[in-house]
mmCIF file of C-alpha atoms in Angstrom:
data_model
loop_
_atom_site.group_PDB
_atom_site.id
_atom_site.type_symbol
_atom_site.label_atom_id
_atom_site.label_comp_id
_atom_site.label_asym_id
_atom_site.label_seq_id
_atom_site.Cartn_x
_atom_site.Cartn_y
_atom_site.Cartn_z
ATOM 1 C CA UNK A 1 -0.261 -22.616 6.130
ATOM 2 C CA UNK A 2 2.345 -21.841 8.713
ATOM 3 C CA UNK A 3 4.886 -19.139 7.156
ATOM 4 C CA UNK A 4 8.132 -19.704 7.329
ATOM 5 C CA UNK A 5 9.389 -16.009 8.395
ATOM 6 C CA UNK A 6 7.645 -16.600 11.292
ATOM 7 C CA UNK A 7 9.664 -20.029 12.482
ATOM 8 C CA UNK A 8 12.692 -18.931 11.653
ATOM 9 C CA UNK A 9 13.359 -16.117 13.941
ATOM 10 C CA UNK A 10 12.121 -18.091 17.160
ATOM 11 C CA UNK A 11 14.358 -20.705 16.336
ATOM 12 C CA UNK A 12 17.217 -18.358 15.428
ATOM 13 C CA UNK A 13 16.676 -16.898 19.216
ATOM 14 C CA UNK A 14 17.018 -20.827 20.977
ATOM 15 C CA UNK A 15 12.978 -21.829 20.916
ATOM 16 C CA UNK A 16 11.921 -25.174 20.812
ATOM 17 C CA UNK A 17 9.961 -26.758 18.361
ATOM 18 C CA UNK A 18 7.074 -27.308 20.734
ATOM 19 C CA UNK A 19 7.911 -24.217 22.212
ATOM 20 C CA UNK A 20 7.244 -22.163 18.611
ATOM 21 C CA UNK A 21 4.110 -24.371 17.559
ATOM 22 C CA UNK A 22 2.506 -23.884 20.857
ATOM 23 C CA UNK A 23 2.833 -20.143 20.034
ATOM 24 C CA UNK A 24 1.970 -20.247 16.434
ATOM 25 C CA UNK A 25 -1.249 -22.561 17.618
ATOM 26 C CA UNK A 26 0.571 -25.600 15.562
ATOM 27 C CA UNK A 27 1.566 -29.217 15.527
ATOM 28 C CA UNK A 28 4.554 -29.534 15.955
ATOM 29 C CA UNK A 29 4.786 -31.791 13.344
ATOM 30 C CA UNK A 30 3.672 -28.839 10.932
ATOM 31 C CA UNK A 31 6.858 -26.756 12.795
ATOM 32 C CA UNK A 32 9.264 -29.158 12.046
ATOM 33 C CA UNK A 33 7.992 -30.069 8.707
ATOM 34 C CA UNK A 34 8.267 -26.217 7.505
ATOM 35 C CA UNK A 35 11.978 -26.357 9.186
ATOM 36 C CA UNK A 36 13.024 -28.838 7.426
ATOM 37 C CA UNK A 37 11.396 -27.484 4.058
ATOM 38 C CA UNK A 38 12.567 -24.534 4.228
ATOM 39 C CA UNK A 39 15.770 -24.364 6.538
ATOM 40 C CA UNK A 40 19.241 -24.150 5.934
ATOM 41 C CA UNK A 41 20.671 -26.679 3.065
ATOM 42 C CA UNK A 42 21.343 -29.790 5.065
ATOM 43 C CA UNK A 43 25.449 -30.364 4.806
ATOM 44 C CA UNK A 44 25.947 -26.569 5.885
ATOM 45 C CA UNK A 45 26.740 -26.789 9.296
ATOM 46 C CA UNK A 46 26.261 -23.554 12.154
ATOM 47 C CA UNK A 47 23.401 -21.520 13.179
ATOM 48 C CA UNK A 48 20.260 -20.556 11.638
ATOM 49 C CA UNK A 49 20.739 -18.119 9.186
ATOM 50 C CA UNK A 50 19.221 -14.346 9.971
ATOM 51 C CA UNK A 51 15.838 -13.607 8.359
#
């Protein structure tokens, strides 16, 4: 199971979601799935909050 403090902060600094599930040895399916899972509530709008 991919953990989530580990997607967060490469997406906080600008990575791609291919870019972070080539690194984490994922689909990235799986990347985005755990993003959108476990990301920021969906009508807040602005960055990725700090982990």
């Amino acid at each position: 199971m991919v953990e989530h403090e580990e997607i967060a902060p490469l997406k906080v600094q600008g990575q791609s979601i291919q870019q972070i599930g080539r690194r984490l040895g994922r689909a990235d399916s799986t990347v985005s799935r755990e993003l959108r899972r476990n990301g920021r509530p969906r009508r807040t709008r602005g960055p990725w909050p700090p982990m």
